Coordinates of C-alpha atoms in Angstrom, one line a residue:
X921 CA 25.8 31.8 -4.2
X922 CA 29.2 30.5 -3.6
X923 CA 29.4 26.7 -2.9
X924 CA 25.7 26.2 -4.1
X925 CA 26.4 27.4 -7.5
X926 CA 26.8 24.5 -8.9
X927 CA 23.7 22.7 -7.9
X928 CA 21.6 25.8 -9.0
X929 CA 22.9 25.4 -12.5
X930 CA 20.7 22.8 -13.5
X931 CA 17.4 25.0 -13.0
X932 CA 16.3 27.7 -15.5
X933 CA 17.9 30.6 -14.7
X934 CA 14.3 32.6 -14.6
X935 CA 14.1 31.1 -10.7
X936 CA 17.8 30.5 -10.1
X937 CA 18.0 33.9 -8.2
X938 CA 14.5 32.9 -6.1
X939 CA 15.4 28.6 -5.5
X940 CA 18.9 30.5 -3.5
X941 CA 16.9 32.7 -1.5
X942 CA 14.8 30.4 -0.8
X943 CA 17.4 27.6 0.3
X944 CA 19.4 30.4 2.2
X945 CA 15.7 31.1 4.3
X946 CA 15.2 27.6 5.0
X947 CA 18.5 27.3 6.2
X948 CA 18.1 30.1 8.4
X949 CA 14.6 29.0 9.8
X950 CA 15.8 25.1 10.1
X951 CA 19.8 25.2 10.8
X952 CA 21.6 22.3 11.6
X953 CA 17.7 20.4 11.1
X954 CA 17.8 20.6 7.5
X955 CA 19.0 17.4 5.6
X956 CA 17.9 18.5 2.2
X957 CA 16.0 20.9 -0.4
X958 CA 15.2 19.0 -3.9
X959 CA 13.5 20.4 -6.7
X960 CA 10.6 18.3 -7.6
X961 CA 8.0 18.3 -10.6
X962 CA 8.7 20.1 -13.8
X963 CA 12.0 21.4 -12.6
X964 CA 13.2 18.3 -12.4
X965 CA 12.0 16.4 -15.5
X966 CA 13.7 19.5 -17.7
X967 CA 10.1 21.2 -18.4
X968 CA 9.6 23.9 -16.6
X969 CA 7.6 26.6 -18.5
X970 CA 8.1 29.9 -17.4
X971 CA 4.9 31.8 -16.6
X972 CA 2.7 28.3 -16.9
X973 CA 4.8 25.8 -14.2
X974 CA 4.6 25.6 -10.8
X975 CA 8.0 25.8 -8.8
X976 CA 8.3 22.3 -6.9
X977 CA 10.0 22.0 -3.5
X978 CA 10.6 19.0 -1.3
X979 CA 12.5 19.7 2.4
X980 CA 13.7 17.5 4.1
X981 CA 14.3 17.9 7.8
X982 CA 15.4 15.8 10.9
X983 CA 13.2 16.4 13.9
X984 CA 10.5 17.1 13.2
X985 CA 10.9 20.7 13.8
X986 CA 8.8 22.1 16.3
X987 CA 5.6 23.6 15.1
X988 CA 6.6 27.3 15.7
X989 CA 9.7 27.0 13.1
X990 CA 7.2 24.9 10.5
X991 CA 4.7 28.3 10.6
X992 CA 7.8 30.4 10.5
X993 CA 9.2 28.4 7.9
X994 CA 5.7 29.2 6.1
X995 CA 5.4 32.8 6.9
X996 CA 9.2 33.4 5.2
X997 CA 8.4 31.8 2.0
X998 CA 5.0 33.3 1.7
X999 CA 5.0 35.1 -1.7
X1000 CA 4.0 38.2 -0.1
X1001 CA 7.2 38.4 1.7
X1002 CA 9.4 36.6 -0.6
X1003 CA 8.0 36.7 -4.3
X1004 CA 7.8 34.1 -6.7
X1005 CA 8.7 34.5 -10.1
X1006 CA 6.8 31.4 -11.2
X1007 CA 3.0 30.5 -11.5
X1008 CA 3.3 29.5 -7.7
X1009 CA 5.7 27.7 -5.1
X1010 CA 4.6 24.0 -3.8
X1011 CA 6.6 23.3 -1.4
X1012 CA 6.0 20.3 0.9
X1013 CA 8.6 19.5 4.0
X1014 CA 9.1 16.0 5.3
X1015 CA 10.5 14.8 8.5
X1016 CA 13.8 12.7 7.7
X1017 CA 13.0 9.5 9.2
X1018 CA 9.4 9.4 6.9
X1019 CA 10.9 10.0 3.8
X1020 CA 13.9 8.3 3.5
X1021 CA 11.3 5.1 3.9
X1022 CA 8.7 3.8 1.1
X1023 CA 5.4 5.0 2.1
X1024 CA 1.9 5.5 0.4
X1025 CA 1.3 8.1 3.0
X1026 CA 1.3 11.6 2.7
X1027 CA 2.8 12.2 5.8
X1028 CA 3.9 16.2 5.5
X1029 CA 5.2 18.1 8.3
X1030 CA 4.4 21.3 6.5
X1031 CA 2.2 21.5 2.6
X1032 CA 2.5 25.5 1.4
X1033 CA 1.2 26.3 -1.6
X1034 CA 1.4 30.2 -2.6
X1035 CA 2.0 32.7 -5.3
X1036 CA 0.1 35.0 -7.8
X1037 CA -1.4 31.8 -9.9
X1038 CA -1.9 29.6 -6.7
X1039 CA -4.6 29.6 -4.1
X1040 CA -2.7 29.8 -0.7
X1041 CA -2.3 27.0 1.8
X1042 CA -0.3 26.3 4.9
X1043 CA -1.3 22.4 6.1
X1044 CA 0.6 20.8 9.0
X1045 CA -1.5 17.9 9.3
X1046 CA -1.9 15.4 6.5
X1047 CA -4.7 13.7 8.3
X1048 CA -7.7 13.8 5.7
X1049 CA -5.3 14.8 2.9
X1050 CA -5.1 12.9 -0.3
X1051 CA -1.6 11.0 -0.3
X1052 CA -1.3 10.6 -4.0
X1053 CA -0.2 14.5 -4.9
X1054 CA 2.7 13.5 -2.1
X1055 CA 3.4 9.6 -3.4
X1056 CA 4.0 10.6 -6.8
X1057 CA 6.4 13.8 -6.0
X1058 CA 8.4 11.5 -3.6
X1059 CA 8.6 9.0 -6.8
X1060 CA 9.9 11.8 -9.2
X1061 CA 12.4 13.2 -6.0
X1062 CA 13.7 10.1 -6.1
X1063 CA 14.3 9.5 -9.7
X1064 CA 14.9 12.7 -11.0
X1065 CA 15.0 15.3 -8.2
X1066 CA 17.8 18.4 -8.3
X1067 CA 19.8 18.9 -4.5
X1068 CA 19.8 22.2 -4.2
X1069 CA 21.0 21.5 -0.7
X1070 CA 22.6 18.2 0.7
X1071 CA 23.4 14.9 -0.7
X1072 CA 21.8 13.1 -3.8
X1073 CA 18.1 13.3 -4.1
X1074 CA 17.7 9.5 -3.7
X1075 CA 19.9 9.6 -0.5
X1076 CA 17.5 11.8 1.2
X1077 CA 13.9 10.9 -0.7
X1078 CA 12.7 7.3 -0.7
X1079 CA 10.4 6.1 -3.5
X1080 CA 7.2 4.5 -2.8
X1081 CA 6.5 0.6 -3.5
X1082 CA 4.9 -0.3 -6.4
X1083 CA 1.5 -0.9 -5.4
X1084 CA 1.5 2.3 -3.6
X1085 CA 1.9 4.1 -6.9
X1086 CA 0.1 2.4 -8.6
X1087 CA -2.8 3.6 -6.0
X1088 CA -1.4 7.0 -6.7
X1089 CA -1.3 7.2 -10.1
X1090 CA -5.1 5.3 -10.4
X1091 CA -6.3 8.3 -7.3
X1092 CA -4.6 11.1 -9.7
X1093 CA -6.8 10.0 -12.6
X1094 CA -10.0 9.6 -10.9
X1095 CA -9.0 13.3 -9.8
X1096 CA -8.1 14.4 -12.8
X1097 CA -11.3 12.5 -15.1
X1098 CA -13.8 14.5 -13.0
X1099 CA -12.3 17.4 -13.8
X1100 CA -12.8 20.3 -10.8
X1101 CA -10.3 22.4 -10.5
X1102 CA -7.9 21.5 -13.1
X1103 CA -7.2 23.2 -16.5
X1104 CA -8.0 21.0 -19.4
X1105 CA -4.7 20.9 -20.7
X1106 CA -3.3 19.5 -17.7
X1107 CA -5.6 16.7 -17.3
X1108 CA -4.9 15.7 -21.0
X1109 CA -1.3 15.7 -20.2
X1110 CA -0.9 14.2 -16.8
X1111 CA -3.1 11.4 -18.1
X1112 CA -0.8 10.8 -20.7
X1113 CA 2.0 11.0 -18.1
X1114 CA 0.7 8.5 -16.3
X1115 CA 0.1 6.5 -19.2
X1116 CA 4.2 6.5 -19.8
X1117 CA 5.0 5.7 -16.6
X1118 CA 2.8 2.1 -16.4
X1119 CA 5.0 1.5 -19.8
X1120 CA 8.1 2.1 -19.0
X1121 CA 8.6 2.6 -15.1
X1122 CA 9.6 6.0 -15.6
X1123 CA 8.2 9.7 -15.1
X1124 CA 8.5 11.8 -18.0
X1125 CA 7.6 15.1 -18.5
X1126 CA 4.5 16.1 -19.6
X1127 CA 4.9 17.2 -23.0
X1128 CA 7.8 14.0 -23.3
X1129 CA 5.3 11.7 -22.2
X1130 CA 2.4 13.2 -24.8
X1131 CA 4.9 12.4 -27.4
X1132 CA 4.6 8.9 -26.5
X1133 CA 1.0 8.7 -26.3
X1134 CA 0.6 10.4 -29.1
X1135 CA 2.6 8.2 -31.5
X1136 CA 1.4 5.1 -30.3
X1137 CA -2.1 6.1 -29.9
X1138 CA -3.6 7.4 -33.2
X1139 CA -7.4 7.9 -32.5
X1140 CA -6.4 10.4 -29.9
X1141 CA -3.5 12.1 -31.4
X1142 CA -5.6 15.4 -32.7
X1143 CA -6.5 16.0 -28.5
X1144 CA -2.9 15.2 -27.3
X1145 CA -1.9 17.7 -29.6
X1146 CA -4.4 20.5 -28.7
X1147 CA -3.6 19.6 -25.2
X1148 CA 0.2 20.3 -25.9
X1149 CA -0.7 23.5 -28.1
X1150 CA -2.6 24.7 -24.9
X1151 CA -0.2 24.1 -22.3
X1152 CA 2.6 25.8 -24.2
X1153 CA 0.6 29.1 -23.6
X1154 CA 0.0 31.2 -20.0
X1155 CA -2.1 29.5 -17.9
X1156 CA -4.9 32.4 -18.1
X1157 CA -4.4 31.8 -22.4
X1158 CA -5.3 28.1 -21.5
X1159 CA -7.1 26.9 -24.4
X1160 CA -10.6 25.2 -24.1
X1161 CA -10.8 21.6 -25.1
X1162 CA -13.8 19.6 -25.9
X1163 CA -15.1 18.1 -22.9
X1164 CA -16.8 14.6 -24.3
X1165 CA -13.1 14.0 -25.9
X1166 CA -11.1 14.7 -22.6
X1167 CA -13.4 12.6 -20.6
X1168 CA -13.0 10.0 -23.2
X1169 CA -9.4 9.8 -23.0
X1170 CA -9.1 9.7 -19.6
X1171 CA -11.4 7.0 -19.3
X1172 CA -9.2 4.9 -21.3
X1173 CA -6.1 6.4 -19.5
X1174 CA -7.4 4.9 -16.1
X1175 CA -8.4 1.1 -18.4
X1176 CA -4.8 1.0 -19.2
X1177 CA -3.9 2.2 -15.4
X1178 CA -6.0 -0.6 -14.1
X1179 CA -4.5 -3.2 -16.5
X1180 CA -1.2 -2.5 -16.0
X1181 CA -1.6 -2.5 -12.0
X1182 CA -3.1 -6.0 -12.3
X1183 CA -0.1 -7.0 -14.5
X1184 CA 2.0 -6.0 -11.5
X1185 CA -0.3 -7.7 -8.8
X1186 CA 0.0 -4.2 -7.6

């Protein structure tokens, strides 16, 4: 990998070989358009989980690229022709002058999602889409994200205003509370994410954050827990949880979403 060794070094080596190849593609589809590639999501809070996570891309680009590279962009990283080692590739691609600004949009050139564990998309139109997915990635890109090519993460990836996320993170729990979709696990966890972030500012990972939760929250300590038990397994070992519990907890999750956005004036 030469000069990009480095960079690469601070992913699990289980997708090391595949993030290079892909970098090395994108360079070839984008060229001198291409401003950066940042690993996003679990990668970059230090929990990715082999065989359970996700691989999380952002690409950055200056342009935008006409819409002939963006599909051949997509067609190249499709897992059929470039395999992913992970539960799937999310990779979303942003035109320079949108990101590096704070926006509660979700403003994607190109959303791909594919892979063995992922139902496959190629969007190039976020008209309709539901910003929040996007917000909240740009927000963890900013604060935590991995170059894998170009400058510093926060150089290239803006972080949305306050009352933009705090719209995000109330729009994720709505999503999350009813449920379709999304394995149980995940919604007990990402509530308890966004839980840690109203109290400290910060994204954490998901297990990190259930820690939190968890200590401070004792009448819902026994679910955190089975959530946390669960997530540590494949996704298709995913354990059940009880629904009237999960629906419980996120209920209160979105209260304490809601008070601390008013706090904010956000």
């Amino acid at each position: 990998m030469g000069a990009e060794t480095e960079p690469f070094r601070a992913v699990p080596a289980e997708v090391r070989p595949y993030l290079a190849e892909l970098v090395r593609r994108t360079r070839a589809v984008c060229g001198p358009r291409l401003t950066g590639v940042v690993a996003v999501g679990s990668l970059a809070l230090g929990d990715y989980r082999h065989g359970r996570s996700d691989v999380d891309v952002t690409v950055v680009v200056e342009g935008p690229p006409p819409g002939a590279a963006l599909r051949e962009l997509a067609d190249a990283l499709d897992h059929r022709r470039l395999p992913c080692p992970a539960a799937g590739l999310e990779l979303v691609v942003y035109a320079a002058d949108f990101a590096r600004v704070p926006s509660g949009e979700a403003g994607y050139l190109l959303d791909l999602n594919t892979g063995a564990r992922l139902p496959g998309r190629a969007a190039f139109d976020p008209a309709g889409s539901p910003s929040f997915w996007y917000v909240i990635d740009r927000s963890v890109a900013h604060q935590d994200g991995i170059a894998l090519y170009g400058p510093p993460a926060p150089e290239v990836v803006a972080t949305p205003g306050p009352a933009d996320l705090y719209a995000a993170v109330r729009a994720s729990v709505r999503e999350h509370g009813d449920g379709e979709g999304h394995l149980a696990d995940n919604r007990v966890l990402n509530g308890c994410r966004s839980v840690a972030y109203c109290r400290t500012g910060r994204w954490f990972a998901k297990r990190a954050a259930a820690g939190q939760v968890a200590a401070a929250e004792a009448d819902f300590r026994p679910l955190i827990g089975a959530a946390v038990h669960s997530f540590e397994r494949p996704r298709s070992a995913a354990l059940p949880l009880p629904g009237p519990q999960v629906r419980a907890f996120l209920a209160w999750v979105r209260a304490r979403v809601d008070e601390s956005a008013a706090a904010l004036g956000a």
